[in-house]
Coordinates of C-alpha atoms in Angstrom, one line a residue:
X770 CA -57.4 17.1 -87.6
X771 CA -53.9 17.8 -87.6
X772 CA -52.8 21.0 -85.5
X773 CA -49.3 22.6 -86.0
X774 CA -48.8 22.7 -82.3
X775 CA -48.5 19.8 -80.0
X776 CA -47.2 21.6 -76.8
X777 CA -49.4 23.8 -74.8
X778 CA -48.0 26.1 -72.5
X779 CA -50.1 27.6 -69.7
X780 CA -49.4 30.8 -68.0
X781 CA -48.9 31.3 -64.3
X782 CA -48.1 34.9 -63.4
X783 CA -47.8 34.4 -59.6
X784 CA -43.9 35.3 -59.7
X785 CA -45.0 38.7 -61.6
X786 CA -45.3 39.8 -65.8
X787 CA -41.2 40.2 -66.1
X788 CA -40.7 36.8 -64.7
X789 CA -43.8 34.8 -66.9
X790 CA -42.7 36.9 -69.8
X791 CA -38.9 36.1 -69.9
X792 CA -40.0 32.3 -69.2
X793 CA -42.7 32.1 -72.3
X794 CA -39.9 34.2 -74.7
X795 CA -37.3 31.4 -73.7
X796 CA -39.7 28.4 -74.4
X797 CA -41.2 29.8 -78.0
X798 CA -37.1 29.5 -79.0
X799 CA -38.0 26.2 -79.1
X800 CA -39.6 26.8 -82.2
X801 CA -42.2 25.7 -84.3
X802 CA -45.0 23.7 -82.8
X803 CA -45.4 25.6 -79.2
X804 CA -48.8 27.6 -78.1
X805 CA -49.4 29.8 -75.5
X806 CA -52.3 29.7 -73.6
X807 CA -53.4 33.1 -70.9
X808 CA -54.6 32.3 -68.0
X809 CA -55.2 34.6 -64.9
X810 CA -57.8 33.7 -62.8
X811 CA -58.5 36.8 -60.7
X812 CA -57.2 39.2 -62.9
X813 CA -59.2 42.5 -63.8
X814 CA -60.5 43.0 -67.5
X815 CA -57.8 45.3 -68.0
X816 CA -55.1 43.7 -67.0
X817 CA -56.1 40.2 -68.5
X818 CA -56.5 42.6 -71.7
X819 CA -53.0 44.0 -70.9
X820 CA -51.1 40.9 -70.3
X821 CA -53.0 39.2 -73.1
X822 CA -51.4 42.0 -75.4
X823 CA -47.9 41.0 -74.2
X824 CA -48.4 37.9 -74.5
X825 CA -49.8 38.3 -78.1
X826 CA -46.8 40.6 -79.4
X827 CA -44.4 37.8 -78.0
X828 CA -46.2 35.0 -80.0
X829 CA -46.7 37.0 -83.2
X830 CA -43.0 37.5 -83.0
X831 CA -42.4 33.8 -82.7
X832 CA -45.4 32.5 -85.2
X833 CA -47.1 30.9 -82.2
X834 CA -50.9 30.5 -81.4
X835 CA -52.5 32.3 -78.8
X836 CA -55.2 30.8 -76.5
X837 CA -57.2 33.0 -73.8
X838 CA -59.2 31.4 -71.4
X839 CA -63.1 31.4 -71.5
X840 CA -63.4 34.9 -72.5
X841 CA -64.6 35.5 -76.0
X842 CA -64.3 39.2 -76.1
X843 CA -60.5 38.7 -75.4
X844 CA -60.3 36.2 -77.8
X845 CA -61.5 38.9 -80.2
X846 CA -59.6 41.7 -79.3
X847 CA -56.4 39.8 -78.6
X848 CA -57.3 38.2 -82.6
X849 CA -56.7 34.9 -80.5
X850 CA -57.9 31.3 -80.3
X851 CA -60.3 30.5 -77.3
X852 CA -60.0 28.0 -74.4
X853 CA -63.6 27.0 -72.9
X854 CA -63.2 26.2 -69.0
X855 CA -65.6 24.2 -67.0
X856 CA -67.5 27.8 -66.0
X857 CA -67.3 29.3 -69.8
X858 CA -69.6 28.8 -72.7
X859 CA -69.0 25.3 -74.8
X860 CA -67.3 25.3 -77.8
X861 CA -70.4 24.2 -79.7
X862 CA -72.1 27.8 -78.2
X863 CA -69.3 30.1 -79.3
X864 CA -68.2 28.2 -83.1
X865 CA -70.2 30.9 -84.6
X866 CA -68.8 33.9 -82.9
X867 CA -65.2 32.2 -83.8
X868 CA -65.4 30.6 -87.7
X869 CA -61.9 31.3 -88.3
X870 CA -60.5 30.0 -84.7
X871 CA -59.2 27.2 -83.2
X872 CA -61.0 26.0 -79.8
X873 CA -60.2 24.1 -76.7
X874 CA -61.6 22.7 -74.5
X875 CA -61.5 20.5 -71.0
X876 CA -62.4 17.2 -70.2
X877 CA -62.3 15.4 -66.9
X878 CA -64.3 12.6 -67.2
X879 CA -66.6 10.2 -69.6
X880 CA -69.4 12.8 -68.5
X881 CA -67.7 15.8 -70.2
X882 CA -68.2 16.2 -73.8
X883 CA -65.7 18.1 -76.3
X884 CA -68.6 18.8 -78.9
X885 CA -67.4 21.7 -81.1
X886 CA -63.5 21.8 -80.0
X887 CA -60.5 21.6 -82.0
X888 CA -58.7 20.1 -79.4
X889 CA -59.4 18.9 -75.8
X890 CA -57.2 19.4 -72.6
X891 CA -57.4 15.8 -70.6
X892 CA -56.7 15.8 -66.9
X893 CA -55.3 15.1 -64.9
X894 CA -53.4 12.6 -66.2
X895 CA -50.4 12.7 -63.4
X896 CA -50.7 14.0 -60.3
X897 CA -50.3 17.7 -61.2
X898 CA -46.9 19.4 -59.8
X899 CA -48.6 23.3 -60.0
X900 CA -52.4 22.2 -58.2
X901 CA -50.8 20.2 -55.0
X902 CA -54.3 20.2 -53.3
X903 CA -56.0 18.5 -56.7
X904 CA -57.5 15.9 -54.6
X905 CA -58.7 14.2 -58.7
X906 CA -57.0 10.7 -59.2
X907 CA -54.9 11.0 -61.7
X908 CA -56.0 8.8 -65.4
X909 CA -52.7 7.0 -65.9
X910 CA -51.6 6.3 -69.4
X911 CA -54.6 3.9 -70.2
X912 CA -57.3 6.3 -68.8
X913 CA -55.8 9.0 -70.9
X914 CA -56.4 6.8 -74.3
X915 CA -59.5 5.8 -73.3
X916 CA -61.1 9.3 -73.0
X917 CA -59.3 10.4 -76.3
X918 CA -60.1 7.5 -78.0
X919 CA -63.8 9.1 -77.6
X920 CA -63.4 12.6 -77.9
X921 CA -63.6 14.0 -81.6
X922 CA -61.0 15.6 -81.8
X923 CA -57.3 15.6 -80.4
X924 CA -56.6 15.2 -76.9
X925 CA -54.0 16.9 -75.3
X926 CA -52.6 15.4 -72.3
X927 CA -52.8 17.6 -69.0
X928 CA -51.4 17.5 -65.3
X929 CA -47.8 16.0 -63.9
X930 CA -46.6 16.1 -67.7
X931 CA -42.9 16.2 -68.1
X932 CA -40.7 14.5 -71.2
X933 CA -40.5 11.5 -69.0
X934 CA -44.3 10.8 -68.1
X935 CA -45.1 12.5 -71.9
X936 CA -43.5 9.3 -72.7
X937 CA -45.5 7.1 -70.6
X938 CA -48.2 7.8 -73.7
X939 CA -46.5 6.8 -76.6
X940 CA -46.5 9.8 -78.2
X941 CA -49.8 11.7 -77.6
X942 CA -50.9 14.5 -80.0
X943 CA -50.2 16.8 -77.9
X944 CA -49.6 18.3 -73.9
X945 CA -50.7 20.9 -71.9
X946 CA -47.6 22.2 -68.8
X947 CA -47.1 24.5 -66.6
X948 CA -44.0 24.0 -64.6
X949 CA -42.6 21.3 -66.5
X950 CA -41.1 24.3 -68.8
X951 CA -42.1 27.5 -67.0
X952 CA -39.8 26.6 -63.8
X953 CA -37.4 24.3 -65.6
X954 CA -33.6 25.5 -65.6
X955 CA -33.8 26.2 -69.1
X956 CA -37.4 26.6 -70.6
X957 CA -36.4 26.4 -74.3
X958 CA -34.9 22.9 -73.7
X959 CA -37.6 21.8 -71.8
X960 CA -40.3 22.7 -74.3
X961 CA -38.5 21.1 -77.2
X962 CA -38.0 18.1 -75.2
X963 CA -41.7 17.9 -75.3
X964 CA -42.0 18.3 -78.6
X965 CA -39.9 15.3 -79.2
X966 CA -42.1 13.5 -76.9
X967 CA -45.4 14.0 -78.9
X968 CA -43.7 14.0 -82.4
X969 CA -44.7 10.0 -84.2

């Protein structure tokens, strides 16, 4: 399956909802072919709810798809796409409650299975700049293609991703960043440097 997105942009609202908001605006001028996914681990049910609604009216502005992290009911309210974490349902438990939605999910290892998903997140392929105490070795470039080449459905490269390393895959279907375009000097640049990266 072909998706019209091949950059995935994570949240990270450490620095605050003005700054993370500003940041996601500035990279969804990069056009077609960015996603935004909400994540907030420790957040209460209101405020994922809250920033999730932000978040939403931002994308819906820009045409972009919106991912929330392991919560179905948010996924629902929010009239978003679902992301299934290593603690949330699998995809293949929740297609039902979603028909119409795309869903991702992660994969670490040979062990992890992507049954159900639209699309997987692979990681960590670099050493990841935002998780400095991710003790994981990194995949490399040929442990990357060898867990996509086995997962049915596109696999979206995860961890230490920037244009540079993107490169490093020849062209994956798609990536998953954090800092490599919320903390770059201009966000909109980085993220459609990206894009050129996965683009065939």
């Amino acid at each position: 399956m072909t998706l019209p997105f091949s950059v995935l942009l994570i949240t990270d609202w450490s620095r605050g909802p003005h700054w993370l908001l500003g940041r996601v605006a500035r990279a969804l001028e990069a056009g077609p072919g960015v996603a935004v996914q909400h994540r907030h681990p420790g957040a209460t049910d209101a405020q994922h709810y809250d920033e999730g609604l932000s978040l939403a009216r931002l994308c819906a502005a820009a045409g972009a798809p919106l991912f929330v992290n392991g919560r179905v009911d948010l996924a629902l309210a929010l009239d978003a796409h679902l992301h299934c974490t290593t603690r949330s349902l699998r995809p293949d438990q929740v297609r039902a409650l979603l028909p119409s939605r795309w869903i991702s999910t992660v994969v670490h290892g040979v062990d992890d299975t992507a049954s159900g998903a639209d699309l997987a997140l692979v990681s960590p392929v670099f050493t990841p700049t935002s998780k400095p105490g991710d003790t994981r070795p990194p995949l490399g470039p040929e442990g990357f293609s060898a867990l996509a080449a086995r997962l049915p459905c596109p696999a979206f490269a995860l961890g230490g991703i920037t244009p540079a390393s993107a490169a490093r895959l020849g062209h994956p279907p798609g990536v998953a960043v954090i800092s490599a375009v919320l903390e770059a000097d201009d966000p909109a640049a980085a993220a459609a440097a990206l894009l050129r990266a996965t683009r065939r």
